[in-house]
Amino acid sequence: MTSGEDGKGMRKGLTSYGDAGFSLFLRKAFIKAMGYSDDALNRPIVGVINTFSGYNACHRNAPDLVEAIKRGVMLAGGLPVEFPTISVHESFTHPTSMFMRNLMSMDTEEMIRAQPMDATVMIGGCDKTVPAQLMGAASAGVPAISVVTGPMMTGSHRGERLGACTDCRRYWGMYRAGEIDEAETEEVSGRLAPTAGTCMVMGTASTMACMTEALGMMLPGGAAIPAVAADRLRHAEAAGTRAVDMAKNGGPTPAEIMTPEAFSNAFRVLLAIGGSTNGLVHMTAVAGRMGIKVDLEAIDKLGQETPVLVDLKPSGQHYMEDLEKAGGLMTVLRELKPLLHLDCMTVTGRTLGEEIEAAAPPFKQESCGLSAIRFIRRVVSPSCGAILPRKALS
Ligand code: FES
């Protein structure tokens, strides 16, 4: 019979076939058809949520991430078990992807709860997927780490840098105005989304990735690594390794991480990155799953005192790969430190403050201009993504 503590690993959440011993015997008989050894089945189990879909180019690299996460789990002595949930891409969900977010959250929650796993690594990316997975993890209560597929690299058209989807609308406007012809629109459509990954502007996907890192549900540094970068795979491997520790320790759980203060940090980051207003809609839903009511007036107050630090499209100039070159979200978190709840727990088992302290040292952000509108201040950096120097917080 499978060894290990009751309620862990393969013993967890037995399907009822009468007595528990027979239920476990039957489960083991079926899972052995996958070719697992008894040794493998005795390990802590990490469920790896694979959201690859032929309709979802934002998740095109999910199979590579699955392999990297599995490698990380096995390096730490765990058993990774991959399983699917639905995958939602913005342009392939009629009539709107918003209906599908809650469906995906229920799929995620129920499959985490129904299947035996001690921790889970959730691969999300496209707009609705990350909030759906956080909602599901919040309700399921199993230790969980979010890994995003990461942003696309920018494209280029006749010497101009392009990014989905800020430039999609602009070029369509030019076509409607008769400034470009149909042939050129076809050319442009092949260059707006040139690699695997999520939209590389600070749209909903990038916003949710940044907020999730700030929330503590993602390993530090994970929000901005490009989808096609080797670092993205190393990040995924590290998530797999960390998930084994979480599986062994039984935490930190989503409830220990997603506290009111952690949501406050996430909203603070939403404001500082000039993120999508959808970030408010989605993170409010995630907080709701934790029984936390978001006070919109309190968020408005945060807005009065939070500087905009990041200059990315659609409100600014740059792209996610520039933010990564500028040090990623950790650079933003470091600048926001006086405004954050630093004692919030993260998936690493350390607090947000400890992670900021442990991060690579800051480097000079070259700025070439500064404008201040009330409390909103922005630095433009043509070289590496525009992050405001610390003095702007004083
Ligand atoms: Fe998937 Fe933009 S369509 S992130």
Coordinates of C-alpha atoms and ligand atoms in Angstrom, one line a residue:
M1 CA 0.0 0.0 0.0
T2 CA 1.2 3.5 -0.6
S3 CA 3.1 4.7 2.4
G4 CA 3.2 8.2 3.8
E5 CA 1.0 10.2 6.2
D6 CA -2.7 9.8 5.9
G7 CA -4.3 12.6 3.9
K8 CA -1.1 13.3 1.9
G9 CA 0.2 12.2 -1.5
M10 CA -1.9 9.5 -3.1
R11 CA -3.9 9.0 0.1
K12 CA -5.3 12.5 -0.2
G13 CA -9.0 12.9 -0.9
L14 CA -9.8 9.3 -1.7
T15 CA -12.6 8.5 -4.1
S16 CA -15.2 6.6 -2.0
Y17 CA -15.4 2.9 -3.0
G18 CA -16.5 1.7 0.4
D19 CA -13.5 1.3 2.8
A20 CA -10.5 3.6 2.5
G21 CA -8.1 0.7 2.1
F22 CA -9.9 -0.6 -1.0
S23 CA -10.2 3.0 -2.4
L24 CA -6.5 3.5 -2.1
F25 CA -5.7 0.0 -3.6
L26 CA -7.9 0.9 -6.6
R27 CA -6.4 4.3 -7.0
K28 CA -2.9 2.9 -6.9
A29 CA -3.8 0.2 -9.5
F30 CA -5.0 2.8 -11.9
I31 CA -2.1 5.3 -11.4
K32 CA 0.4 2.5 -11.9
A33 CA -0.9 2.2 -15.4
M34 CA 1.0 5.5 -16.0
G35 CA 4.2 3.6 -15.3
Y36 CA 4.9 5.1 -11.8
S37 CA 7.0 3.1 -9.4
D38 CA 6.1 2.7 -5.7
D39 CA 9.0 5.0 -4.9
A40 CA 7.5 7.7 -7.1
L41 CA 4.1 7.3 -5.7
N42 CA 5.4 7.7 -2.1
R43 CA 6.8 11.2 -2.9
P44 CA 5.1 14.5 -2.2
I45 CA 2.9 15.2 -5.2
V46 CA 2.9 18.5 -7.0
G47 CA 0.1 19.0 -9.5
V48 CA 1.2 21.0 -12.5
I49 CA -1.6 22.8 -14.2
N50 CA -1.0 22.8 -18.0
T51 CA -3.1 25.4 -19.8
F52 CA -1.7 24.8 -23.2
S53 CA -4.3 25.1 -26.0
G54 CA -4.0 25.2 -29.7
Y55 CA -6.2 28.3 -29.5
N56 CA -4.0 30.1 -27.0
A57 CA -0.8 31.5 -28.5
C58 CA -0.2 33.3 -25.2
H59 CA 0.4 29.9 -23.7
R60 CA 2.3 28.4 -26.6
N61 CA 5.3 27.8 -24.3
A62 CA 3.3 26.1 -21.7
P63 CA 4.7 22.6 -22.6
D64 CA 8.3 23.9 -22.1
L65 CA 7.3 25.4 -18.8
V66 CA 5.6 22.1 -17.7
E67 CA 8.9 20.3 -18.4
A68 CA 10.9 22.8 -16.5
I69 CA 8.5 22.7 -13.5
K70 CA 8.6 18.9 -13.5
R71 CA 12.4 19.0 -13.6
G72 CA 12.4 21.3 -10.5
V73 CA 9.9 19.1 -8.7
M74 CA 12.0 15.9 -9.4
L75 CA 15.3 17.7 -8.4
A76 CA 13.7 18.3 -5.0
G77 CA 12.5 14.7 -4.6
G78 CA 8.8 15.2 -5.5
L79 CA 6.5 13.7 -8.0
P80 CA 5.1 16.1 -10.5
V81 CA 1.7 15.2 -12.0
E82 CA 0.6 17.3 -14.9
F83 CA -3.1 17.9 -15.5
P84 CA -5.1 20.2 -17.8
T85 CA -7.7 22.8 -17.1
I86 CA -9.5 25.0 -19.7
S87 CA -7.4 27.7 -21.3
V88 CA -8.8 31.1 -22.1
H89 CA -7.5 33.4 -24.8
E90 CA -9.0 36.8 -25.3
S91 CA -9.6 36.5 -29.0
F92 CA -11.0 33.0 -29.0
T93 CA -13.8 33.1 -26.4
H94 CA -17.2 34.1 -27.9
P95 CA -18.9 36.2 -26.8
T96 CA -16.4 37.4 -24.2
S97 CA -13.6 35.9 -22.2
M98 CA -15.0 37.4 -19.0
F99 CA -17.7 34.6 -18.8
M100 CA -14.9 32.1 -19.0
R101 CA -12.9 33.5 -16.1
N102 CA -15.3 32.2 -13.5
L103 CA -15.6 28.9 -15.3
M104 CA -11.9 28.5 -15.4
S105 CA -11.7 29.4 -11.7
M106 CA -14.2 26.7 -10.9
D107 CA -12.3 24.2 -13.1
T108 CA -9.1 25.1 -11.3
E109 CA -10.6 25.0 -7.8
E110 CA -12.4 21.7 -8.3
M111 CA -9.5 19.8 -10.0
I112 CA -7.1 21.0 -7.3
R113 CA -9.5 19.8 -4.7
A114 CA -10.6 16.6 -6.4
Q115 CA -7.2 15.2 -7.3
P116 CA -4.5 14.1 -4.9
M117 CA -1.8 16.8 -4.7
D118 CA 0.1 18.4 -1.8
A119 CA 0.9 21.6 -3.7
T120 CA 0.3 22.9 -7.2
V121 CA 2.1 25.1 -9.7
M122 CA -0.4 26.9 -12.0
I123 CA 0.7 28.0 -15.4
G124 CA -1.3 31.1 -16.4
G125 CA -0.7 34.0 -18.6
C126 CA -3.4 35.4 -20.9
D127 CA -5.7 38.0 -19.2
K128 CA -8.3 36.0 -17.5
T129 CA -6.2 32.9 -16.7
V130 CA -4.1 34.3 -13.8
P131 CA -7.1 35.7 -11.8
A132 CA -9.1 32.5 -12.5
Q133 CA -6.2 30.4 -11.1
L134 CA -5.7 32.6 -8.1
M135 CA -9.5 32.4 -7.4
G136 CA -9.4 28.7 -7.7
A137 CA -6.3 28.3 -5.5
A138 CA -7.9 30.7 -2.9
S139 CA -10.9 28.5 -2.6
A140 CA -9.1 25.1 -2.8
G141 CA -6.7 26.1 -0.1
V142 CA -3.8 23.9 -1.3
P143 CA -0.3 25.5 -1.3
A144 CA 0.0 27.0 -4.8
I145 CA 2.5 29.0 -6.9
S146 CA 1.6 31.0 -9.9
V147 CA 3.9 30.8 -13.0
V148 CA 3.0 33.0 -16.0
T149 CA 4.0 32.2 -19.5
G150 CA 5.6 35.6 -19.7
P151 CA 5.4 38.5 -22.1
M152 CA 6.0 38.3 -25.9
M153 CA 9.0 40.1 -27.4
T154 CA 8.3 43.2 -29.5
G155 CA 7.9 43.0 -33.2
S156 CA 9.1 45.4 -35.9
H157 CA 7.4 46.9 -38.9
R158 CA 9.3 49.1 -41.3
G159 CA 11.7 50.2 -38.6
E160 CA 9.0 50.8 -36.0
R161 CA 8.8 48.7 -32.8
L162 CA 5.4 47.1 -32.4
G163 CA 3.5 45.6 -29.5
A164 CA 0.2 43.8 -29.0
C165 CA -2.2 45.1 -28.6
T166 CA -1.7 48.9 -28.2
D167 CA -0.4 49.1 -31.8
C168 CA -3.2 46.8 -33.1
R169 CA -5.8 49.4 -32.6
R170 CA -3.5 52.2 -33.9
Y171 CA -2.8 50.4 -37.1
W172 CA -6.5 49.5 -37.6
G173 CA -7.3 53.2 -37.2
M174 CA -4.7 54.0 -39.8
Y175 CA -6.2 51.4 -42.2
R176 CA -9.7 52.9 -41.6
A177 CA -8.4 56.4 -42.3
G178 CA -6.9 55.2 -45.6
E179 CA -3.3 55.8 -44.4
I180 CA -2.3 52.2 -45.0
D181 CA -3.7 49.6 -47.4
E182 CA -5.0 46.1 -46.8
A183 CA -1.8 44.5 -47.9
E184 CA 0.1 46.4 -45.2
T185 CA -2.5 45.5 -42.5
E186 CA -1.8 41.8 -43.3
E187 CA 1.9 42.5 -43.0
V188 CA 1.4 44.2 -39.7
S189 CA -0.8 41.5 -38.3
G190 CA 2.1 39.1 -38.7
R191 CA 4.3 41.3 -36.6
L192 CA 2.2 42.5 -33.8
A193 CA 2.5 39.2 -31.8
P194 CA 5.8 37.8 -33.1
T195 CA 6.6 35.3 -30.3
A196 CA 4.9 33.0 -27.8
G197 CA 3.8 34.8 -24.7
T198 CA 1.3 37.4 -23.4
C199 CA 0.8 40.9 -24.8
M200 CA 4.0 42.8 -24.1
V201 CA 2.4 46.1 -23.1
M202 CA 1.1 46.8 -19.6
G203 CA -2.3 45.3 -20.4
T204 CA -4.2 43.0 -18.3
A205 CA -1.9 40.0 -18.5
S206 CA 1.2 42.0 -17.5
T207 CA -0.7 43.8 -14.9
M208 CA -2.0 40.6 -13.3
A209 CA 1.5 39.1 -13.5
C210 CA 2.9 42.1 -11.6
M211 CA 0.1 42.2 -9.1
T212 CA 0.5 38.4 -8.5
E213 CA 4.2 38.8 -7.8
A214 CA 3.4 41.7 -5.4
L215 CA 0.7 39.6 -3.8
G216 CA 3.3 37.0 -2.9
M217 CA 1.8 34.1 -5.0
M218 CA 4.7 34.1 -7.5
L219 CA 8.4 33.6 -7.0
P220 CA 10.2 37.0 -7.0
G221 CA 11.2 38.2 -10.5
G222 CA 8.6 36.1 -12.3
A223 CA 6.3 38.8 -13.7
A224 CA 8.4 40.3 -16.4
I225 CA 10.7 37.6 -17.8
P226 CA 10.0 37.2 -21.5
A227 CA 8.2 34.1 -22.6
V228 CA 11.1 33.0 -24.8
A229 CA 13.9 33.7 -22.4
A230 CA 16.0 30.9 -20.8
D231 CA 15.3 32.7 -17.5
R232 CA 11.6 31.9 -17.9
L233 CA 12.4 28.2 -17.8
R234 CA 14.8 28.6 -14.9
H235 CA 12.0 30.5 -13.0
A236 CA 9.6 27.6 -13.8
E237 CA 12.1 25.1 -12.6
A238 CA 12.6 27.0 -9.3
A239 CA 8.8 27.1 -8.9
G240 CA 8.7 23.3 -9.1
T241 CA 11.5 23.0 -6.6
R242 CA 9.9 25.4 -4.2
A243 CA 6.5 23.7 -4.5
V244 CA 8.0 20.5 -3.1
D245 CA 9.0 22.3 0.1
M246 CA 5.5 23.8 0.3
A247 CA 4.1 20.3 -0.2
K248 CA 6.2 18.9 2.6
N249 CA 5.5 21.8 5.0
G250 CA 1.8 22.1 4.1
G251 CA 2.3 25.8 3.3
P252 CA 2.4 28.6 3.2
T253 CA -1.2 28.3 2.1
P254 CA -3.0 30.8 -0.1
A255 CA -4.8 32.0 3.0
E256 CA -1.5 32.7 4.7
I257 CA -0.3 34.7 1.7
M258 CA -3.4 36.4 0.4
T259 CA -4.2 38.6 3.4
P260 CA -5.8 42.1 3.3
E261 CA -2.3 43.6 3.6
A262 CA -1.0 41.5 0.6
F263 CA -4.0 42.7 -1.5
S264 CA -3.1 46.3 -0.5
N265 CA 0.4 45.6 -1.8
A266 CA -1.0 44.3 -5.0
F267 CA -3.2 47.3 -5.5
R268 CA -0.3 49.6 -4.6
V269 CA 1.7 48.0 -7.4
L270 CA -1.3 48.2 -9.8
L271 CA -1.2 52.0 -9.3
A272 CA 2.6 52.3 -9.5
I273 CA 2.9 50.4 -12.7
G274 CA 0.1 52.3 -14.4
G275 CA -1.6 49.0 -14.8
S276 CA -4.9 47.9 -16.4
T277 CA -8.1 48.9 -14.7
N278 CA -9.0 45.2 -15.1
G279 CA -6.5 44.5 -12.4
L280 CA -8.9 46.1 -9.9
V281 CA -11.8 44.0 -11.2
H282 CA -9.9 40.7 -11.1
M283 CA -8.1 41.2 -7.9
T284 CA -11.3 42.2 -6.2
A285 CA -12.7 38.9 -7.3
V286 CA -9.7 37.0 -5.9
A287 CA -10.0 38.8 -2.6
G288 CA -13.6 37.9 -2.6
R289 CA -12.7 34.2 -2.6
M290 CA -10.7 34.9 0.6
G291 CA -13.7 36.6 2.1
I292 CA -11.9 40.0 1.9
K293 CA -13.9 43.0 0.8
V294 CA -12.0 45.5 -1.2
D295 CA -12.6 49.1 -0.2
L296 CA -12.6 51.2 -3.3
E297 CA -12.3 54.4 -1.3
A298 CA -9.1 53.0 0.3
I299 CA -7.7 52.2 -3.1
D300 CA -8.5 55.8 -4.2
K301 CA -6.5 57.0 -1.3
L302 CA -3.6 54.7 -2.3
G303 CA -3.8 56.4 -5.7
Q304 CA -3.4 59.8 -4.1
E305 CA -0.1 58.8 -2.5
T306 CA 1.4 56.3 -5.0
P307 CA 3.7 57.5 -7.8
V308 CA 3.5 56.0 -11.2
L309 CA 6.9 54.5 -11.7
V310 CA 6.7 52.5 -14.9
D311 CA 6.4 54.0 -18.4
L312 CA 5.0 51.2 -20.5
K313 CA 2.4 51.2 -23.2
P314 CA -0.5 51.7 -23.5
S315 CA -0.2 54.8 -21.2
G316 CA 3.6 55.2 -21.8
Q317 CA 6.2 54.3 -24.2
H318 CA 8.0 51.0 -23.4
Y319 CA 7.3 47.3 -23.3
M320 CA 7.7 44.4 -20.8
E321 CA 11.1 43.3 -22.1
D322 CA 12.3 46.8 -21.2
L323 CA 10.9 46.5 -17.7
E324 CA 12.8 43.2 -17.4
K325 CA 16.0 44.9 -18.4
A326 CA 15.3 47.6 -15.8
G327 CA 15.3 44.9 -13.1
G328 CA 11.7 43.7 -13.4
L329 CA 9.1 44.2 -10.7
M330 CA 11.7 44.0 -7.9
T331 CA 13.0 47.4 -8.9
V332 CA 9.5 48.8 -8.6
L333 CA 8.9 47.0 -5.2
R334 CA 12.2 48.4 -3.9
E335 CA 11.2 51.9 -4.8
L336 CA 7.8 51.4 -3.2
K337 CA 9.2 49.9 0.0
P338 CA 8.2 52.7 2.3
L339 CA 4.6 52.2 1.1
L340 CA 4.3 48.4 1.3
H341 CA 3.4 46.0 4.0
L342 CA 6.7 44.3 4.2
D343 CA 5.8 41.6 6.6
C344 CA 3.4 39.8 4.2
M345 CA 4.3 36.2 3.6
T346 CA 5.2 35.0 0.1
V347 CA 5.4 31.6 -1.6
T348 CA 9.1 31.5 -0.8
G349 CA 8.3 31.2 2.9
R350 CA 10.0 34.6 3.4
T351 CA 8.3 37.9 3.7
L352 CA 8.0 40.5 0.9
G353 CA 10.4 42.7 2.9
E354 CA 13.0 39.9 3.2
E355 CA 12.7 39.2 -0.6
I356 CA 13.3 42.9 -1.4
E357 CA 16.4 42.8 0.9
A358 CA 17.6 39.6 -0.7
A359 CA 17.2 40.8 -4.3
A360 CA 20.0 41.8 -6.6
P361 CA 21.3 45.3 -5.9
P362 CA 19.7 48.2 -7.7
F363 CA 21.4 49.9 -10.7
K364 CA 21.1 53.3 -12.1
Q365 CA 18.0 53.9 -14.2
E366 CA 18.9 56.4 -16.8
S367 CA 16.3 59.1 -17.1
C368 CA 15.9 61.7 -19.7
G369 CA 12.9 63.6 -18.5
L370 CA 10.5 64.1 -15.6
S371 CA 7.0 65.4 -15.5
A372 CA 4.8 65.8 -12.4
I373 CA 1.1 66.0 -12.4
R374 CA -0.3 66.2 -8.9
F375 CA 1.0 63.0 -7.3
I376 CA 1.7 61.3 -10.5
R377 CA 5.3 61.4 -11.6
R378 CA 6.9 59.7 -14.5
V379 CA 10.4 59.2 -15.7
V380 CA 11.1 58.4 -19.3
S381 CA 14.0 56.1 -19.9
P382 CA 14.8 55.2 -23.5
S383 CA 17.3 52.7 -22.5
C384 CA 15.8 50.3 -20.1
G385 CA 12.1 50.8 -19.3
A386 CA 11.7 53.8 -17.2
I387 CA 11.6 53.3 -13.5
L388 CA 11.6 56.3 -11.3
P389 CA 14.6 56.9 -9.0
R390 CA 14.1 56.6 -5.3
K391 CA 14.3 60.4 -4.7
A392 CA 10.9 60.8 -6.3
L393 CA 9.3 59.2 -3.3
S394 CA 10.7 61.7 -0.9
Ligands
FES1 FE1 -3.4 36.9 -24.3 FE2 -3.2 39.7 -24.7 S1 -4.4 38.2 -25.8 S2 -2.4 38.4 -23.2

